[in-house]
C-alpha atoms as a PDB file:
ATOM      1  CA  MET A   1       0.000   0.000   0.000  1.00  0.00           C
ATOM      2  CA  THR A   2       0.993   3.622  -0.359  1.00  0.00           C
ATOM      3  CA  CYS A   3      -0.449   4.735   2.956  1.00  0.00           C
ATOM      4  CA  ALA A   4      -0.764   8.488   3.354  1.00  0.00           C
ATOM      5  CA  MET A   5       1.310   8.529   6.545  1.00  0.00           C
ATOM      6  CA  CYS A   6       4.137   6.332   5.235  1.00  0.00           C
ATOM      7  CA  ASN A   7       7.226   6.867   3.107  1.00  0.00           C
ATOM      8  CA  ALA A   8       9.753   4.757   1.214  1.00  0.00           C
ATOM      9  CA  LYS A   9      11.337   3.536   4.481  1.00  0.00           C
ATOM     10  CA  ASP A  10       8.010   1.895   5.409  1.00  0.00           C
ATOM     11  CA  SER A  11       6.571   0.750   2.086  1.00  0.00           C
ATOM     12  CA  SER A  12       7.889  -1.014  -0.999  1.00  0.00           C
ATOM     13  CA  LEU A  13       5.145   0.645  -3.066  1.00  0.00           C
ATOM     14  CA  TRP A  14       6.339   4.071  -1.911  1.00  0.00           C
ATOM     15  CA  GLU A  15       9.859   2.994  -2.943  1.00  0.00           C
ATOM     16  CA  ARG A  16       8.548   2.325  -6.455  1.00  0.00           C
ATOM     17  CA  VAL A  17       6.604   5.625  -6.520  1.00  0.00           C
ATOM     18  CA  GLU A  18       9.832   7.432  -5.635  1.00  0.00           C
ATOM     19  CA  GLY A  19      11.680   5.567  -8.411  1.00  0.00           C
ATOM     20  CA  HIS A  20      13.669   3.132  -6.249  1.00  0.00           C
ATOM     21  CA  GLU A  21      13.869  -0.637  -6.488  1.00  0.00           C
ATOM     22  CA  PRO A  22      12.332  -2.246  -3.338  1.00  0.00           C
ATOM     23  CA  LYS A  23      14.889  -3.771  -0.995  1.00  0.00           C
ATOM     24  CA  LYS A  24      15.024  -7.528  -0.704  1.00  0.00           C
ATOM     25  CA  SER A  25      15.374  -9.330   2.594  1.00  0.00           C
ATOM     26  CA  VAL A  26      18.804 -10.784   3.212  1.00  0.00           C
ATOM     27  CA  VAL A  27      17.819 -12.884   6.233  1.00  0.00           C
ATOM     28  CA  ASP A  28      18.560 -16.592   5.957  1.00  0.00           C
ATOM     29  CA  TYR A  29      15.372 -17.879   7.596  1.00  0.00           C
ATOM     30  CA  HIS A  30      16.393 -21.510   7.461  1.00  0.00           C
ATOM     31  CA  LYS A  31      19.604 -20.780   9.343  1.00  0.00           C
ATOM     32  CA  MET A  32      17.666 -18.668  11.853  1.00  0.00           C
ATOM     33  CA  ILE A  33      15.245 -21.539  12.562  1.00  0.00           C
ATOM     34  CA  GLU A  34      18.126 -23.965  13.089  1.00  0.00           C
ATOM     35  CA  GLN A  35      19.526 -21.686  15.802  1.00  0.00           C
ATOM     36  CA  ILE A  36      16.314 -21.542  17.855  1.00  0.00           C
ATOM     37  CA  PRO A  37      16.633 -23.647  21.014  1.00  0.00           C
ATOM     38  CA  ALA A  38      14.278 -26.618  20.838  1.00  0.00           C
ATOM     39  CA  ASP A  39      13.429 -26.664  24.540  1.00  0.00           C
ATOM     40  CA  LYS A  40      12.167 -23.062  24.930  1.00  0.00           C
ATOM     41  CA  ASP A  41       8.824 -21.340  24.466  1.00  0.00           C
ATOM     42  CA  LEU A  42       8.979 -18.996  21.531  1.00  0.00           C
ATOM     43  CA  PHE A  43       7.485 -15.608  20.720  1.00  0.00           C
ATOM     44  CA  LEU A  44       7.885 -14.141  17.221  1.00  0.00           C
ATOM     45  CA  HIS A  45       6.778 -10.780  15.846  1.00  0.00           C
ATOM     46  CA  PHE A  46       6.430 -10.420  12.086  1.00  0.00           C
ATOM     47  CA  ALA A  47       6.144  -6.909  10.690  1.00  0.00           C
ATOM     48  CA  GLY A  48       5.744  -5.746   7.124  1.00  0.00           C
ATOM     49  CA  GLY A  49       5.236  -4.310   4.665  1.00  0.00           C
ATOM     50  CA  GLU A  50       2.514  -6.885   4.639  1.00  0.00           C
ATOM     51  CA  PRO A  51       3.759 -10.159   6.172  1.00  0.00           C
ATOM     52  CA  PHE A  52       0.937 -12.259   4.709  1.00  0.00           C
ATOM     53  CA  LEU A  53       2.247 -11.490   1.209  1.00  0.00           C
ATOM     54  CA  ILE A  54       5.673 -12.972   2.007  1.00  0.00           C
ATOM     55  CA  ASN A  55       5.804 -16.732   1.466  1.00  0.00           C
ATOM     56  CA  GLU A  56       8.848 -17.150   3.728  1.00  0.00           C
ATOM     57  CA  HIS A  57       6.688 -16.252   6.738  1.00  0.00           C
ATOM     58  CA  PHE A  58       4.532 -19.304   6.111  1.00  0.00           C
ATOM     59  CA  GLU A  59       7.565 -21.526   5.568  1.00  0.00           C
ATOM     60  CA  ILE A  60       8.987 -20.336   8.897  1.00  0.00           C
ATOM     61  CA  LEU A  61       5.678 -20.866  10.688  1.00  0.00           C
ATOM     62  CA  SER A  62       5.264 -24.339   9.245  1.00  0.00           C
ATOM     63  CA  LYS A  63       8.715 -25.408  10.430  1.00  0.00           C
ATOM     64  CA  LEU A  64       8.222 -23.843  13.850  1.00  0.00           C
ATOM     65  CA  ILE A  65       4.823 -25.507  14.262  1.00  0.00           C
ATOM     66  CA  ASP A  66       6.483 -28.838  13.513  1.00  0.00           C
ATOM     67  CA  GLN A  67       9.214 -28.104  16.084  1.00  0.00           C
ATOM     68  CA  THR A  68       6.601 -27.044  18.611  1.00  0.00           C
ATOM     69  CA  LYS A  69       4.739 -30.341  18.230  1.00  0.00           C
ATOM     70  CA  GLU A  70       7.961 -32.313  18.379  1.00  0.00           C
ATOM     71  CA  PHE A  71       9.268 -30.683  21.545  1.00  0.00           C
ATOM     72  CA  GLY A  72       6.009 -29.656  23.246  1.00  0.00           C
ATOM     73  CA  ARG A  73       7.038 -26.006  23.214  1.00  0.00           C
ATOM     74  CA  GLY A  74       4.578 -23.144  23.183  1.00  0.00           C
ATOM     75  CA  LEU A  75       4.543 -20.901  20.150  1.00  0.00           C
ATOM     76  CA  GLU A  76       3.142 -17.363  20.201  1.00  0.00           C
ATOM     77  CA  VAL A  77       3.153 -15.166  17.119  1.00  0.00           C
ATOM     78  CA  GLN A  78       2.345 -11.519  16.597  1.00  0.00           C
ATOM     79  CA  PHE A  79       1.804  -9.909  13.195  1.00  0.00           C
ATOM     80  CA  THR A  80       1.685  -6.235  12.332  1.00  0.00           C
ATOM     81  CA  THR A  81      -0.553  -6.246   9.285  1.00  0.00           C
ATOM     82  CA  ASN A  82      -2.938  -4.131   7.264  1.00  0.00           C
ATOM     83  CA  LEU A  83      -4.955  -7.343   6.774  1.00  0.00           C
ATOM     84  CA  SER A  84      -5.524  -6.571   3.110  1.00  0.00           C
ATOM     85  CA  PHE A  85      -4.493 -10.118   2.209  1.00  0.00           C
ATOM     86  CA  LEU A  86      -5.303 -13.257   4.192  1.00  0.00           C
ATOM     87  CA  PRO A  87      -4.571 -16.502   2.334  1.00  0.00           C
ATOM     88  CA  GLU A  88      -6.371 -19.684   3.347  1.00  0.00           C
ATOM     89  CA  ALA A  89      -3.068 -21.529   3.788  1.00  0.00           C
ATOM     90  CA  GLY A  90      -1.965 -18.844   6.219  1.00  0.00           C
ATOM     91  CA  LEU A  91      -5.183 -19.169   8.226  1.00  0.00           C
ATOM     92  CA  ASN A  92      -4.703 -22.921   8.463  1.00  0.00           C
ATOM     93  CA  LEU A  93      -1.202 -22.429   9.873  1.00  0.00           C
ATOM     94  CA  LEU A  94      -2.327 -19.726  12.307  1.00  0.00           C
ATOM     95  CA  SER A  95      -5.015 -22.050  13.665  1.00  0.00           C
ATOM     96  CA  LYS A  96      -2.256 -24.464  14.801  1.00  0.00           C
ATOM     97  CA  ILE A  97      -0.412 -21.876  16.913  1.00  0.00           C
ATOM     98  CA  ARG A  98      -1.101 -21.557  20.629  1.00  0.00           C
ATOM     99  CA  LYS A  99      -1.588 -17.781  20.590  1.00  0.00           C
ATOM    100  CA  VAL A 100      -1.764 -15.335  17.665  1.00  0.00           C
ATOM    101  CA  THR A 101      -2.002 -11.555  18.009  1.00  0.00           C
ATOM    102  CA  LEU A 102      -2.849  -9.543  14.920  1.00  0.00           C
ATOM    103  CA  CYS A 103      -2.028  -5.835  15.169  1.00  0.00           C
ATOM    104  CA  VAL A 104      -4.194  -4.488  12.356  1.00  0.00           C
ATOM    105  CA  SER A 105      -3.587  -1.029  10.926  1.00  0.00           C
ATOM    106  CA  VAL A 106      -7.014   0.557  10.383  1.00  0.00           C
ATOM    107  CA  ASP A 107      -7.006   4.353  10.096  1.00  0.00           C
ATOM    108  CA  GLY A 108     -10.487   5.068   8.851  1.00  0.00           C
ATOM    109  CA  VAL A 109     -13.799   3.616   7.735  1.00  0.00           C
ATOM    110  CA  GLY A 110     -15.083   3.234   4.185  1.00  0.00           C
ATOM    111  CA  LYS A 111     -13.728   5.750   1.662  1.00  0.00           C
ATOM    112  CA  GLU A 112     -11.501   7.366   4.291  1.00  0.00           C
ATOM    113  CA  TYR A 113      -9.760   4.028   4.861  1.00  0.00           C
ATOM    114  CA  GLU A 114      -9.348   3.632   1.104  1.00  0.00           C
ATOM    115  CA  TYR A 115      -7.828   7.101   0.765  1.00  0.00           C
ATOM    116  CA  ILE A 116      -5.417   6.723   3.690  1.00  0.00           C
ATOM    117  CA  ARG A 117      -4.476   3.097   2.894  1.00  0.00           C
ATOM    118  CA  TYR A 118      -4.544   3.288  -0.914  1.00  0.00           C
ATOM    119  CA  PRO A 119      -5.131   0.969  -2.798  1.00  0.00           C
ATOM    120  CA  GLY A 120      -6.759  -0.939   0.067  1.00  0.00           C
ATOM    121  CA  LYS A 121     -10.451  -1.780  -0.054  1.00  0.00           C
ATOM    122  CA  PHE A 122     -12.461  -1.434   3.137  1.00  0.00           C
ATOM    123  CA  SER A 123     -14.815  -4.249   2.093  1.00  0.00           C
ATOM    124  CA  GLN A 124     -11.820  -6.624   1.871  1.00  0.00           C
ATOM    125  CA  LEU A 125     -10.642  -5.568   5.328  1.00  0.00           C
ATOM    126  CA  GLU A 126     -14.117  -6.257   6.764  1.00  0.00           C
ATOM    127  CA  LYS A 127     -14.217  -9.646   5.046  1.00  0.00           C
ATOM    128  CA  ASN A 128     -10.801 -10.625   6.415  1.00  0.00           C
ATOM    129  CA  ILE A 129     -11.696  -9.515   9.943  1.00  0.00           C
ATOM    130  CA  GLY A 130     -14.866 -11.615   9.674  1.00  0.00           C
ATOM    131  CA  ARG A 131     -12.829 -14.661   8.649  1.00  0.00           C
ATOM    132  CA  LEU A 132     -10.876 -14.407  11.909  1.00  0.00           C
ATOM    133  CA  SER A 133     -13.944 -14.680  14.146  1.00  0.00           C
ATOM    134  CA  GLU A 134     -13.936 -18.480  14.059  1.00  0.00           C
ATOM    135  CA  PHE A 135     -10.516 -18.749  15.732  1.00  0.00           C
ATOM    136  CA  ASP A 136     -10.305 -18.822  19.534  1.00  0.00           C
ATOM    137  CA  ASN A 137      -6.506 -18.532  19.591  1.00  0.00           C
ATOM    138  CA  MET A 138      -6.441 -15.049  18.006  1.00  0.00           C
ATOM    139  CA  THR A 139      -6.433 -11.600  19.545  1.00  0.00           C
ATOM    140  CA  LEU A 140      -7.160  -8.667  17.279  1.00  0.00           C
ATOM    141  CA  LEU A 141      -5.644  -5.270  18.075  1.00  0.00           C
ATOM    142  CA  ILE A 142      -7.049  -2.526  15.856  1.00  0.00           C
ATOM    143  CA  GLN A 143      -4.257   0.056  15.696  1.00  0.00           C
ATOM    144  CA  PRO A 144      -5.107   3.338  13.983  1.00  0.00           C
ATOM    145  CA  THR A 145      -2.504   5.988  13.394  1.00  0.00           C
ATOM    146  CA  LEU A 146      -4.193   9.231  14.388  1.00  0.00           C
ATOM    147  CA  SER A 147      -3.411  12.127  12.075  1.00  0.00           C
ATOM    148  CA  LEU A 148      -5.026  15.149  10.464  1.00  0.00           C
ATOM    149  CA  LEU A 149      -6.498  12.763   7.901  1.00  0.00           C
ATOM    150  CA  ASN A 150      -8.701  10.954  10.418  1.00  0.00           C
ATOM    151  CA  ILE A 151      -8.853  12.795  13.737  1.00  0.00           C
ATOM    152  CA  PHE A 152     -12.244  14.386  12.977  1.00  0.00           C
ATOM    153  CA  SER A 153     -13.799  11.041  12.083  1.00  0.00           C
ATOM    154  CA  PHE A 154     -12.265   9.034  14.902  1.00  0.00           C
ATOM    155  CA  LYS A 155     -15.762   8.364  16.287  1.00  0.00           C
ATOM    156  CA  ASP A 156     -16.570   6.423  13.094  1.00  0.00           C
ATOM    157  CA  LEU A 157     -13.517   4.276  13.737  1.00  0.00           C
ATOM    158  CA  ILE A 158     -14.629   3.688  17.341  1.00  0.00           C
ATOM    159  CA  ASP A 159     -18.083   2.672  16.092  1.00  0.00           C
ATOM    160  CA  PHE A 160     -16.448   0.257  13.618  1.00  0.00           C
ATOM    161  CA  PHE A 161     -14.318  -1.167  16.434  1.00  0.00           C
ATOM    162  CA  ARG A 162     -17.425  -1.652  18.598  1.00  0.00           C
ATOM    163  CA  SER A 163     -19.242  -3.485  15.800  1.00  0.00           C
ATOM    164  CA  VAL A 164     -16.260  -5.823  15.276  1.00  0.00           C
ATOM    165  CA  ARG A 165     -16.037  -6.424  19.020  1.00  0.00           C
ATOM    166  CA  LYS A 166     -19.765  -7.201  19.192  1.00  0.00           C
ATOM    167  CA  GLU A 167     -19.436  -9.732  16.349  1.00  0.00           C
ATOM    168  CA  LYS A 168     -16.655 -11.472  18.304  1.00  0.00           C
ATOM    169  CA  ASN A 169     -18.789 -11.518  21.479  1.00  0.00           C
ATOM    170  CA  ASN A 170     -16.724  -8.818  23.235  1.00  0.00           C
ATOM    171  CA  LYS A 171     -13.621 -10.951  23.467  1.00  0.00           C
ATOM    172  CA  SER A 172     -10.169 -10.661  22.000  1.00  0.00           C
ATOM    173  CA  VAL A 173     -10.698  -7.370  20.122  1.00  0.00           C
ATOM    174  CA  PHE A 174      -9.002  -4.209  21.365  1.00  0.00           C
ATOM    175  CA  LEU A 175      -8.543  -0.660  20.079  1.00  0.00           C
ATOM    176  CA  VAL A 176      -5.008   0.667  20.551  1.00  0.00           C
ATOM    177  CA  PRO A 177      -4.592   4.084  18.850  1.00  0.00           C
ATOM    178  CA  HIS A 178      -1.261   5.825  18.521  1.00  0.00           C
ATOM    179  CA  PRO A 179      -0.599   9.359  17.257  1.00  0.00           C
ATOM    180  CA  LEU A 180       1.535  10.186  14.273  1.00  0.00           C
ATOM    181  CA  LEU A 181       4.244  12.466  15.670  1.00  0.00           C
END
C-alpha cells in the first residue's frame, strides 16, 4: 500500500513511486530456525510491509509448528498487518499456533480508509476480519494511526471497532490508537 502517513522507508510501493527498487530481505530464515533452542517457548513478531504477502513467513511458521509439536514447546506469534491479504493456507497455519495476536492497521472507515491506505479496499478488510472470528486462539488489536487525515472522524472508527467487538462476542478485540508524531 501507499499509505498516506508512510514513506519509502516503510513501504515497498512508496519505494517504487519514488523511483527506487524495493529492498530484498537478506535474512537466511532456514539458518535462523536452526539456531532456535528446541526446549524453549517462543514468541515471534512479524512486521511488514505486509507479512501475509511474504511466502517465507509461512515456511517459517510451518517449520516452527512442527518443532513445537515435536518438543512440546509453546509458540506465540504476533503480526503487524494491514490485513488486506489473508490466504487460506496462512489461516490454516495460524489455527495451529497456541496464541496469535494480529495488530491491524485501520485508520479510517469506508472511503476514508481507502484514501489513507490506498489501494486498500475497506470491504476486503471487513471480510478478512470476519474470517478471523472463528478462531479462539487469536487476539485482534485494531491500531489506527491518528493524524489530520482521520482525527475528525475518529468516532466512526470507534463505532467500527465496537461493531467488530460485538461480532466477536466482546472478546479478543481491542482498540489501541497511537498518534503520528
